[in-house]
Coordinates of C-alpha atoms and ligand atoms in Angstrom, one line a residue:
Chain A
M1426 CA 0.0 0.0 0.0
R1427 CA 2.7 2.4 1.0
L1428 CA 4.7 1.4 -2.0
L1429 CA 1.7 2.0 -4.3
F1430 CA 1.2 5.3 -2.6
I1431 CA 4.8 6.4 -3.1
L1432 CA 4.7 5.3 -6.8
G1433 CA 1.5 7.4 -7.3
E1434 CA 3.2 10.4 -5.7
I1435 CA 6.2 10.0 -7.9
G1436 CA 3.9 9.8 -11.0
S1437 CA 2.1 12.9 -10.0
G1438 CA 5.3 14.7 -9.2
L1439 CA 6.8 13.8 -12.6
R1440 CA 3.7 15.0 -14.4
R1441 CA 3.4 18.2 -12.5
N1442 CA 7.0 19.2 -13.2
L1443 CA 7.2 17.7 -16.7
S1444 CA 9.3 20.4 -18.3
M1445 CA 11.8 20.5 -15.5
V1446 CA 12.0 16.7 -15.5
I1447 CA 12.7 16.7 -19.2
S1448 CA 15.5 19.2 -18.8
V1449 CA 17.0 17.1 -16.1
V1450 CA 16.8 14.0 -18.4
L1451 CA 18.5 15.9 -21.2
V1452 CA 21.3 17.5 -19.2
T1453 CA 22.2 14.2 -17.5
F1454 CA 22.0 12.5 -20.9
V1455 CA 24.5 15.0 -22.5
S1456 CA 26.8 15.0 -19.5
L1457 CA 26.9 11.3 -19.1
T1458 CA 27.5 10.8 -22.8
F1459 CA 30.6 12.9 -22.4
V1460 CA 31.7 10.8 -19.4
G1461 CA 31.0 7.7 -21.4
A1462 CA 32.9 8.9 -24.4
A1463 CA 35.9 9.7 -22.2
G1464 CA 35.7 6.1 -20.8
M1465 CA 35.4 4.7 -24.3
L1466 CA 38.6 6.6 -25.4
Q1467 CA 40.4 5.2 -22.4
M1468 CA 39.2 1.7 -23.3
Q1469 CA 40.3 2.2 -26.9
I1470 CA 43.7 3.4 -25.8
N1471 CA 44.2 0.3 -23.6
Q1472 CA 42.9 -2.0 -26.3
M1473 CA 45.4 -0.5 -28.8
K1474 CA 48.3 -0.6 -26.3
G1475 CA 47.6 -4.2 -25.6
Y1476 CA 47.4 -5.0 -29.3
W1477 CA 50.4 -3.1 -30.5
Y1478 CA 52.9 -3.0 -27.7
D1479 CA 54.1 -6.6 -28.1
K1480 CA 54.0 -6.2 -31.8
V1481 CA 55.9 -2.9 -32.2
Q1482 CA 59.5 -3.1 -33.0
V1483 CA 62.5 -0.9 -33.5
A1484 CA 63.3 -0.8 -37.2
V1485 CA 66.8 -0.1 -38.6
F1486 CA 66.1 1.0 -42.1
L1487 CA 68.9 0.5 -44.6
C1488 CA 69.7 2.9 -47.4
N1489 CA 68.0 2.5 -50.7
D1490 CA 68.0 4.3 -54.1
G1491 CA 66.1 7.4 -52.9
S1492 CA 67.8 7.8 -49.5
T1493 CA 69.0 11.3 -48.7
A1494 CA 70.4 10.7 -45.2
V1495 CA 74.1 11.4 -44.5
G1496 CA 74.9 7.8 -43.8
C1497 CA 73.6 6.9 -47.3
A1498 CA 76.0 9.1 -49.3
S1499 CA 77.5 6.0 -50.8
G1500 CA 74.2 4.8 -52.3
P1501 CA 72.1 1.8 -51.3
A1502 CA 73.3 -0.4 -48.5
T1503 CA 75.7 -3.1 -49.6
K1504 CA 75.6 -6.7 -48.6
E1505 CA 78.8 -6.1 -46.7
Q1506 CA 77.2 -3.3 -44.7
Q1507 CA 74.2 -5.5 -44.0
D1508 CA 76.3 -8.3 -42.7
N1509 CA 78.2 -5.9 -40.5
L1510 CA 74.9 -4.7 -39.0
Q1511 CA 73.8 -8.3 -38.4
A1512 CA 77.1 -9.0 -36.7
M1513 CA 76.6 -6.1 -34.4
L1514 CA 73.1 -7.2 -33.5
E1515 CA 74.5 -10.6 -32.6
S1516 CA 77.3 -9.1 -30.5
P1517 CA 76.8 -9.4 -26.7
A1518 CA 76.8 -5.7 -26.2
V1519 CA 73.6 -5.3 -28.2
K1520 CA 72.2 -8.7 -27.7
Q1521 CA 71.5 -8.1 -24.0
Y1522 CA 68.8 -5.6 -24.9
I1523 CA 66.9 -7.5 -27.6
N1524 CA 64.8 -10.6 -27.7
D1525 CA 65.3 -11.3 -31.4
F1526 CA 65.4 -9.7 -34.8
Q1527 CA 64.5 -10.4 -38.4
F1528 CA 65.7 -9.0 -41.6
E1529 CA 63.1 -7.7 -43.9
S1530 CA 64.2 -7.5 -47.5
Q1531 CA 62.9 -5.0 -50.0
A1532 CA 60.8 -7.8 -51.6
E1533 CA 59.3 -8.7 -48.2
A1534 CA 58.7 -5.1 -47.4
Y1535 CA 56.9 -4.7 -50.7
K1536 CA 54.8 -7.8 -49.9
H1537 CA 53.8 -6.5 -46.5
F1538 CA 53.0 -3.1 -47.8
K1539 CA 50.7 -4.6 -50.5
E1540 CA 48.9 -6.6 -47.8
Q1541 CA 48.5 -3.7 -45.5
F1542 CA 47.1 -1.3 -48.1
S1543 CA 45.4 -3.9 -50.3
N1544 CA 42.3 -1.7 -50.6
S1545 CA 44.0 1.5 -51.3
P1546 CA 45.2 2.9 -54.7
I1547 CA 48.5 3.9 -53.1
V1548 CA 49.8 0.3 -53.8
D1549 CA 50.0 1.0 -57.5
S1550 CA 52.2 4.1 -57.2
V1551 CA 54.8 2.4 -55.1
S1552 CA 57.5 0.1 -56.5
Q1553 CA 59.7 -2.4 -54.6
D1554 CA 62.8 -0.2 -55.0
Q1555 CA 61.3 2.7 -53.2
L1556 CA 60.8 0.6 -50.0
P1557 CA 63.8 0.2 -47.7
A1558 CA 65.0 -3.1 -46.4
S1559 CA 65.2 -3.2 -42.6
F1560 CA 66.2 -5.1 -39.5
R1561 CA 63.2 -5.5 -37.2
I1562 CA 64.2 -5.7 -33.6
N1563 CA 62.0 -6.9 -30.8
M1564 CA 63.3 -5.2 -27.7
K1565 CA 63.4 -6.9 -24.3
N1566 CA 62.5 -3.6 -22.8
P1567 CA 61.0 -1.1 -25.2
E1568 CA 62.2 1.8 -23.0
K1569 CA 65.8 1.0 -24.0
Y1570 CA 65.2 2.2 -27.5
Q1571 CA 67.7 5.1 -27.1
I1572 CA 70.7 2.7 -26.9
I1573 CA 69.8 0.9 -30.1
S1574 CA 69.2 4.2 -31.8
E1575 CA 72.6 5.6 -30.7
T1576 CA 74.4 2.4 -31.7
F1577 CA 73.0 2.1 -35.2
S1578 CA 72.0 5.4 -36.6
S1579 CA 75.6 6.5 -37.3
Q1580 CA 76.5 3.2 -39.0
P1581 CA 77.2 3.2 -42.7
G1582 CA 74.3 2.0 -44.8
V1583 CA 71.7 2.9 -42.2
E1584 CA 69.2 5.5 -43.2
T1585 CA 67.3 5.8 -40.0
V1586 CA 66.4 4.0 -36.8
S1587 CA 62.7 4.3 -36.0
D1588 CA 60.8 3.3 -32.9
Q1589 CA 57.2 2.4 -33.9
R1590 CA 56.3 2.8 -30.3
Q1591 CA 57.0 6.5 -30.5
V1592 CA 54.5 6.9 -33.3
L1593 CA 51.9 5.0 -31.2
E1594 CA 52.7 7.1 -28.1
R1595 CA 51.9 10.2 -30.1
I1596 CA 48.6 8.8 -31.1
F1597 CA 47.9 7.7 -27.6
S1598 CA 48.7 11.0 -26.1
W1599 CA 46.4 12.7 -28.6
M1600 CA 43.6 10.3 -27.6
N1601 CA 44.4 10.9 -24.0
G1602 CA 44.1 14.6 -24.5
A1603 CA 40.7 14.1 -26.2
S1604 CA 39.5 12.0 -23.3
V1605 CA 40.6 14.6 -20.8
A1606 CA 38.8 17.3 -22.8
A1607 CA 35.7 15.1 -22.8
M1608 CA 36.0 14.7 -19.0
G1609 CA 36.3 18.5 -18.7
V1610 CA 33.1 19.1 -20.7
A1611 CA 31.4 16.3 -18.7
A1612 CA 32.4 17.9 -15.4
V1613 CA 30.8 21.2 -16.4
M1614 CA 27.7 19.5 -17.6
I1615 CA 27.5 17.4 -14.5
F1616 CA 27.7 20.5 -12.4
C1617 CA 24.8 21.9 -14.5
A1618 CA 22.8 18.7 -14.0
V1619 CA 23.3 18.8 -10.2
L1620 CA 22.1 22.5 -10.1
L1621 CA 19.1 21.6 -12.3
I1622 CA 18.2 18.6 -10.2
T1623 CA 18.4 20.8 -7.1
T1624 CA 16.2 23.4 -8.6
T1625 CA 13.7 20.9 -9.8
I1626 CA 13.4 19.2 -6.5
R1627 CA 13.0 22.5 -4.7
L1628 CA 10.2 23.5 -7.0
S1629 CA 8.6 20.2 -6.6
A1630 CA 8.8 20.4 -2.8
F1631 CA 7.4 23.9 -3.0
S1632 CA 4.5 22.9 -5.2
R1633 CA 3.6 20.0 -2.9
R1634 CA 4.1 21.8 0.4
R1635 CA 0.4 21.4 1.3
E1636 CA 0.6 17.6 0.9
T1637 CA 3.8 17.3 2.8
G1638 CA 2.6 19.6 5.5
I1639 CA -0.4 17.3 6.1
M1640 CA 1.8 14.2 5.8
R1641 CA 3.9 15.6 8.6
L1642 CA 0.9 16.3 10.8
V1643 CA -0.6 12.9 10.5
G1644 CA 2.7 11.3 11.3
A1645 CA 4.0 10.0 8.0
S1646 CA 7.6 8.9 8.3
K1647 CA 10.5 10.9 6.9
T1648 CA 11.0 8.2 4.2
V1649 CA 7.4 8.3 3.0
I1650 CA 7.6 12.1 2.8
Q1651 CA 11.0 12.4 1.1
L1652 CA 11.2 9.3 -1.0
P1653 CA 8.9 10.5 -3.8
F1654 CA 11.0 13.6 -4.3
I1655 CA 14.3 11.7 -4.2
L1656 CA 13.1 9.1 -6.6
E1657 CA 11.7 11.8 -8.9
G1658 CA 15.2 13.1 -9.3
V1659 CA 16.8 9.7 -9.5
I1660 CA 14.4 8.4 -12.1
A1661 CA 15.0 11.5 -14.3
A1662 CA 18.7 11.0 -14.0
V1663 CA 18.6 7.3 -14.7
V1664 CA 16.6 7.9 -17.8
G1665 CA 19.3 10.3 -18.9
A1666 CA 21.9 7.7 -18.2
L1667 CA 20.1 5.1 -20.2
L1668 CA 19.8 7.5 -23.1
A1669 CA 23.6 8.1 -22.9
S1670 CA 24.3 4.4 -22.8
V1671 CA 22.2 3.7 -25.8
T1672 CA 23.9 6.6 -27.7
L1673 CA 27.3 5.3 -26.9
W1674 CA 26.4 1.8 -27.9
L1675 CA 25.0 3.0 -31.2
M1676 CA 28.3 5.0 -31.7
A1677 CA 30.4 1.9 -31.0
H1678 CA 28.2 -0.3 -33.1
F1679 CA 27.7 1.8 -36.2
W1680 CA 30.6 4.1 -36.2
L1681 CA 33.6 2.4 -34.6
N1682 CA 32.7 -1.1 -35.7
G1683 CA 31.2 0.1 -39.0
D1684 CA 32.8 3.0 -40.9
L1685 CA 35.9 3.4 -38.9
S1686 CA 37.0 -0.2 -38.8
R1687 CA 36.5 -0.4 -42.5
Q1688 CA 38.8 2.5 -43.0
F1689 CA 41.4 1.4 -40.5
L1690 CA 41.6 -2.3 -41.1
N1691 CA 44.3 -3.3 -38.7
T1692 CA 43.2 -1.1 -35.8
P1693 CA 41.6 -3.0 -33.0
F1694 CA 38.5 -1.1 -32.1
I1695 CA 36.6 -1.7 -28.9
S1696 CA 33.4 -3.7 -29.5
S1697 CA 29.9 -2.5 -28.8
T1698 CA 29.6 -5.2 -26.1
Q1699 CA 32.6 -3.7 -24.3
V1700 CA 30.7 -0.4 -24.2
L1701 CA 28.0 -2.1 -22.2
V1702 CA 30.4 -2.2 -19.3
I1703 CA 30.2 1.6 -19.2
A1704 CA 26.4 1.6 -19.0
P1705 CA 26.0 0.5 -15.4
V1706 CA 28.7 2.9 -14.4
L1707 CA 26.8 5.8 -16.0
I1708 CA 23.5 4.7 -14.4
A1709 CA 25.1 4.4 -11.0
L1710 CA 26.8 7.8 -11.4
G1711 CA 23.6 9.5 -12.7
G1712 CA 21.4 7.9 -10.1
G1713 CA 23.8 8.5 -7.2
L1714 CA 24.4 12.1 -8.0
A1715 CA 20.7 12.8 -8.4
G1716 CA 20.0 11.0 -5.1
I1717 CA 22.6 12.8 -3.1
S1718 CA 21.7 16.2 -4.5
S1719 CA 18.0 15.6 -4.0
L1720 CA 18.6 14.5 -0.4
L1721 CA 20.7 17.6 0.4
T1722 CA 18.1 19.9 -1.2
L1723 CA 15.3 18.3 0.8
R1724 CA 17.2 18.7 4.0
R1725 CA 17.1 22.4 3.4
Y1726 CA 13.8 23.0 1.8
L1727 CA 11.4 20.3 3.1
K1728 CA 10.6 20.3 6.7
V1729 CA 9.9 16.8 8.0
Chain B
M84 CA -2.4 13.3 28.9
I85 CA -0.7 16.6 28.3
R86 CA 1.5 18.2 31.0
F87 CA 3.4 21.5 30.8
E88 CA 6.0 22.1 33.5
N89 CA 7.3 25.6 33.6
V90 CA 7.4 25.9 29.9
T91 CA 8.8 29.0 28.4
K92 CA 9.1 29.6 24.7
V93 CA 11.1 32.5 23.3
Y94 CA 11.1 32.9 19.6
E95 CA 13.3 36.0 19.3
Q96 CA 15.8 37.0 21.9
N97 CA 14.9 40.2 23.7
A98 CA 11.2 39.9 22.5
R99 CA 8.8 38.9 25.3
P100 CA 8.3 35.1 25.5
A101 CA 5.4 33.6 23.5
L102 CA 4.8 31.4 26.5
D103 CA 6.1 32.4 30.0
S104 CA 6.6 29.6 32.5
V105 CA 3.4 27.8 31.8
S106 CA 2.5 24.9 34.1
L107 CA -0.6 23.0 33.3
E108 CA -2.0 19.5 33.2
I109 CA -4.8 18.3 30.8
N110 CA -6.2 14.9 31.7
R111 CA -7.2 12.1 29.4
G112 CA -10.7 12.6 28.0
E113 CA -10.9 16.3 29.0
F114 CA -12.2 19.1 26.7
T115 CA -10.2 22.2 27.2
F116 CA -10.7 25.7 25.7
L117 CA -7.6 27.8 25.3
V118 CA -8.6 31.5 25.1
G119 CA -6.8 34.8 25.1
A120 CA -6.1 37.7 22.9
S121 CA -4.2 37.5 19.6
G122 CA -0.6 36.8 20.3
S123 CA -1.2 35.5 23.8
G124 CA 0.5 32.2 22.9
K125 CA -2.4 29.7 22.1
S126 CA -0.9 28.4 18.8
T127 CA 2.5 28.2 20.4
F128 CA 1.1 26.1 23.1
L129 CA -0.4 23.7 20.5
R130 CA 2.8 23.6 18.5
L131 CA 4.8 22.6 21.5
I132 CA 2.6 19.6 22.0
L133 CA 3.2 18.5 18.4
K134 CA 7.0 19.0 18.8
E135 CA 6.7 21.5 15.9
D136 CA 8.7 23.8 18.1
K137 CA 11.0 23.2 21.0
A138 CA 10.4 24.7 24.4
S139 CA 13.1 27.2 25.4
S140 CA 13.0 25.9 28.9
G141 CA 10.8 23.6 30.9
S142 CA 9.3 20.3 29.8
V143 CA 6.3 19.2 27.8
Y144 CA 4.9 15.7 28.5
V145 CA 2.5 14.1 26.0
A146 CA 1.1 10.7 27.1
G147 CA 3.7 10.6 29.9
Q148 CA 6.6 11.1 27.6
N149 CA 8.8 14.2 27.6
V150 CA 8.7 15.4 24.0
A151 CA 12.2 16.8 24.3
N152 CA 13.4 13.2 24.6
I153 CA 11.7 11.9 21.5
S154 CA 14.3 11.5 18.7
S155 CA 13.5 13.0 15.4
W156 CA 12.8 9.7 13.7
R157 CA 10.2 8.9 16.4
V158 CA 8.4 12.2 16.1
P159 CA 6.0 10.8 13.4
K160 CA 4.9 8.3 16.0
L161 CA 4.1 11.0 18.4
R162 CA 2.1 12.9 15.8
R163 CA 0.1 9.7 14.9
G164 CA -1.3 10.0 18.4
I165 CA -2.4 13.6 17.9
G166 CA -5.0 14.9 15.4
V167 CA -4.9 18.6 14.3
V168 CA -7.4 20.9 12.7
F169 CA -6.9 24.5 11.7
Q170 CA -9.0 27.5 10.9
D171 CA -8.2 27.2 7.2
F172 CA -9.1 23.5 6.8
R173 CA -6.0 22.6 4.7
L174 CA -7.7 20.1 2.5
L175 CA -6.1 18.9 -0.7
P176 CA -8.1 20.7 -3.4
Q177 CA -7.5 18.0 -6.1
K178 CA -8.7 15.1 -4.0
N179 CA -12.3 14.4 -3.1
V180 CA -13.7 14.0 0.4
F181 CA -13.0 10.3 0.6
A182 CA -9.4 10.7 -0.8
N183 CA -8.7 13.6 1.6
V184 CA -9.5 11.5 4.6
A185 CA -7.9 8.4 3.1
F186 CA -4.7 10.3 2.5
A187 CA -4.0 10.4 6.3
M188 CA -4.2 6.6 6.4
Q189 CA -2.3 5.9 3.2
V190 CA 0.7 7.9 4.2
I191 CA 1.2 5.9 7.4
G192 CA 0.8 2.7 5.4
K193 CA -2.7 1.5 6.3
S194 CA -4.0 -1.2 4.1
R195 CA -6.6 -0.5 1.4
S196 CA -9.2 -2.7 3.0
I197 CA -8.9 -1.0 6.4
I198 CA -9.1 2.4 4.7
R199 CA -12.2 1.4 2.8
E200 CA -13.8 0.3 6.0
T201 CA -12.7 3.2 8.3
V202 CA -13.2 6.3 6.1
P203 CA -17.0 5.9 5.6
E204 CA -17.4 5.3 9.4
V205 CA -15.5 8.5 10.3
L206 CA -17.3 10.5 7.6
K207 CA -20.5 9.3 9.3
T208 CA -19.3 10.5 12.7
V209 CA -18.7 14.0 11.3
G210 CA -22.0 14.0 9.5
L211 CA -20.8 13.8 5.9
E212 CA -22.5 10.6 4.8
G213 CA -23.1 10.5 1.1
K214 CA -20.6 13.3 0.3
E215 CA -17.6 11.1 -0.2
K216 CA -17.3 12.0 -3.9
R217 CA -17.5 15.8 -3.5
M218 CA -14.5 17.9 -4.2
P219 CA -13.5 20.4 -1.5
H220 CA -14.7 23.4 -3.6
E221 CA -18.1 21.8 -3.8
L222 CA -18.5 22.0 0.0
S223 CA -19.5 24.7 2.4
G224 CA -16.9 26.0 4.9
G225 CA -18.6 24.0 7.7
E226 CA -18.5 20.8 5.6
Q227 CA -14.9 21.4 4.7
Q228 CA -14.0 21.7 8.4
R229 CA -15.8 18.4 9.0
V230 CA -13.7 16.8 6.4
A231 CA -10.6 18.2 8.1
I232 CA -11.8 16.8 11.4
A233 CA -12.5 13.5 9.9
R234 CA -8.9 13.4 8.5
A235 CA -7.6 14.4 11.9
V236 CA -9.3 11.6 13.8
V237 CA -9.3 8.8 11.2
N238 CA -6.2 7.3 12.7
R239 CA -7.9 7.3 16.2
P240 CA -5.5 9.7 17.9
G241 CA -5.8 10.1 21.7
I242 CA -5.6 13.8 21.4
L243 CA -7.2 16.3 19.1
L244 CA -5.8 19.8 18.8
A245 CA -8.0 22.4 17.2
D246 CA -6.6 25.9 16.5
E247 CA -9.6 28.2 16.0
P248 CA -11.5 25.6 14.0
T249 CA -14.6 27.9 13.9
G250 CA -12.7 31.0 13.0
N251 CA -14.0 31.1 9.4
L252 CA -17.5 29.9 10.1
D253 CA -20.8 31.6 11.0
P254 CA -22.3 30.9 14.5
I255 CA -24.8 28.2 13.5
T256 CA -22.2 26.3 11.5
S257 CA -19.8 26.7 14.3
M258 CA -22.2 25.1 16.7
G259 CA -22.5 22.2 14.3
I260 CA -18.7 21.8 14.3
M261 CA -18.7 21.9 18.1
G262 CA -21.2 19.1 18.1
V263 CA -18.8 17.0 16.1
L264 CA -15.9 17.9 18.4
D265 CA -18.0 17.1 21.4
K266 CA -19.0 13.7 20.0
I267 CA -15.3 12.9 19.4
N268 CA -14.6 14.0 22.9
Q269 CA -17.4 11.7 24.2
N270 CA -15.7 8.9 22.4
G271 CA -12.7 9.4 24.7
T272 CA -10.4 11.7 22.8
T273 CA -8.8 14.5 24.7
V274 CA -9.6 17.8 22.9
V275 CA -7.7 21.1 23.2
M276 CA -9.3 23.9 21.3
A277 CA -7.8 27.4 20.9
T278 CA -10.6 29.9 20.2
H279 CA -11.8 33.5 20.2
D280 CA -15.4 32.4 19.9
D281 CA -17.0 33.5 23.2
D282 CA -20.5 32.2 22.3
I283 CA -19.1 28.7 21.8
V284 CA -17.2 28.7 25.1
N285 CA -20.1 30.0 27.0
E286 CA -22.4 27.5 25.4
M287 CA -20.2 24.4 26.0
R288 CA -19.2 25.1 29.6
R289 CA -16.0 23.3 29.6
R290 CA -12.6 23.9 31.2
V291 CA -11.2 27.2 30.1
V292 CA -7.5 28.1 30.2
E293 CA -6.9 31.8 29.5
L294 CA -3.5 33.0 28.4
K295 CA -2.3 36.6 28.4
N296 CA 1.1 37.6 27.1
G297 CA 2.2 34.0 27.4
K298 CA 1.1 33.5 31.0
V299 CA -1.9 31.4 32.3
I300 CA -4.1 34.0 34.0
R301 CA -7.1 31.7 34.5
D302 CA -7.8 28.0 34.6
E303 CA -11.4 27.2 35.4
A304 CA -13.6 24.1 35.1
K305 CA -17.0 24.5 33.4
A306 CA -16.3 28.1 32.8
L307 CA -17.3 31.0 30.6
Y308 CA -15.2 32.9 28.0
T309 CA -14.6 35.6 30.5
S310 CA -14.1 35.1 34.1
M311 CA -17.0 35.6 36.5
I312 CA -14.4 36.5 39.2
P313 CA -13.2 40.0 38.4
V314 CA -9.5 40.2 37.6
V315 CA -7.8 43.1 39.2
G316 CA -6.8 45.7 36.6
E317 CA -8.8 44.1 33.8
S318 CA -10.6 46.9 32.0
R319 CA -11.2 45.3 28.7
R320 CA -14.4 43.4 29.6
L321 CA -17.1 44.1 27.1
K322 CA -19.1 41.2 28.0
D323 CA -19.8 39.5 31.2
A324 CA -20.8 36.1 32.4
S325 CA -24.1 36.0 30.6
G326 CA -25.2 37.7 27.4
E327 CA -28.0 39.5 29.2
E328 CA -25.7 41.5 31.3
L329 CA -23.8 42.7 28.3
N330 CA -27.1 43.8 26.6
R331 CA -28.0 45.7 29.7
A332 CA -24.7 47.3 29.9
Q333 CA -24.8 48.3 26.3
G334 CA -28.4 49.6 26.7
A335 CA -27.3 51.6 29.7
Q336 CA -24.5 53.2 27.6
L337 CA -26.8 54.1 24.7
Ligands
LIG3187 N1 7.5 31.5 14.3 C1 7.5 32.5 15.1 N2 8.6 33.3 15.1 C2 8.6 34.4 15.9 N3 7.6 34.8 16.7 C3 6.5 34.1 16.7 C4 6.4 32.9 15.9 N4 5.2 32.3 16.2 C5 4.6 33.1 17.1 N5 5.4 34.2 17.4 C6 5.1 35.2 18.4 O1 4.7 34.5 19.6 C7 3.6 35.2 20.2 C8 2.5 34.2 20.4 O2 2.0 33.8 19.1 P1 0.8 32.7 18.9 O3 0.7 32.4 17.5 O4 1.1 31.6 19.8 O5 -0.4 33.5 19.4 P2 -2.0 33.1 19.4 O6 -2.4 33.2 20.7 O7 -2.1 31.9 18.6 O8 -2.6 34.3 18.5 P3 -3.8 34.2 17.5 O9 -5.0 34.3 18.4 O10 -3.7 35.5 16.7 O11 -3.7 33.0 16.7 C9 3.2 36.3 19.3 O12 3.8 37.5 19.9 C10 3.9 36.0 18.0 O13 4.3 37.2 17.4
LIG3188 MG1 -3.0 31.3 16.8

């Protein structure tokens, strides 16, 4: 009976304050979408780190026809230079830092290149001679890249030493920046949402002061008096959180795993099911914030 | 049932107290009028019983319990034992008569079947049979006050507090309301009624407690609105023990 009564009170409260309730829903929706987007970016970064970090290598590129580096003044790397580099890699001084290494010839480089860009017209404009041969080194500890770079970049026949990890790091730091920015927008929006919830609950308490006054006099408990107001705020916020979750899922499903993954074939995107992990967090966050701010508002504006 | 021990209530520092060391006992089943000029502290007295306000000093006992010792989460329980009616009825305008009375039971978790059984009974007691479906704006003031009384007593409180319940009603309607309150009192409920209505007090002949500037200046059983014993320095008497005397006095003046 009391439950039915409370539900009825919530219903009438929501109806009476419809426009305010809708604005609470929308503001929590937008703010939690930003929170969720920040979360998704972090998940994406982790996913890519996990996928790439044990695959990335330090590459020592050898000179080819078109090389302009100082070490390549004598033209394409000779077999002798190549053997020399291999010997260095096998020497104990270097070997302690690396797990293993492979040599990738120009022919192999061309083959990989064609695979990687199979659906792009760029393949037709590149010939085997334009691609450098390289030693691909798997580091024991990727942080020790500097040592390899110093040892090899001044060797004859070496065009450049590149650390794929650094390229990735740049992408990751850019993505991190985006997720921090999303969190910033989210923080401002959440602040708005809390203010709006506070105002809504205050108005709601004011417009129902006659009822609550009578409830007090006839001895209704604090819970029965306050719960309808608190749940009113919580329900609005949870609806906003659900909308945000659906939006994020749609984004992951149709954009990340649709368009984007067709464009970036070998990038591991987070799946839309992974996004579902974010949903409960958003719902708890939205509901919790609304509950707490409603409770604090009622303490001040509703005598019980 | 209700006991005040040296109760003083000060709302604002350096203003005179709204109640000034009031000591008073009201027994179970008694009907007590609280009279006195505006601002004499009648409403304050009633609010202290409800723990709506806290006494500045002294103790208020309700049903043997010092209200100062009732923790905030148990205040609702105290209030379930006390019904209250006001001058302005305070009905919920969008609920009909039945729903207004049922509201008081719903919010304390009474079951639907008990509500369906009790509400018509109480409406009968206050003389509103057959008007269950009326909305408050379709009722006269007297009928609205009856609804308010029904709501106040539907949970069978031991005490009924009435703060000028006839203040907005004409004399005949007021007498009808008094009949209802009397009936409720006959059923064993302690009634405390603050009023300015001398006719009613004189008609009912019940205990009268008179307040002035927060002090009890008279406490008489089966009394009239104004004392028959002249109070020294009281010059405001327009009306005396019986209406006739007043008429004579007025006639003499004219
Ligand atoms: N909430 C309050 N804050 C400050 N002062 C108050 C408050 N309530 C009452 N008072 C003061 O306390 C005194 C007693 O007020 P109270 O309402 O008890 O009088 P009353 O006898 O009920 O008067 P009336 O017959 O006009 O209803 C008055 O002087 C009033 O101004
Ligand atoms: Mg008053």
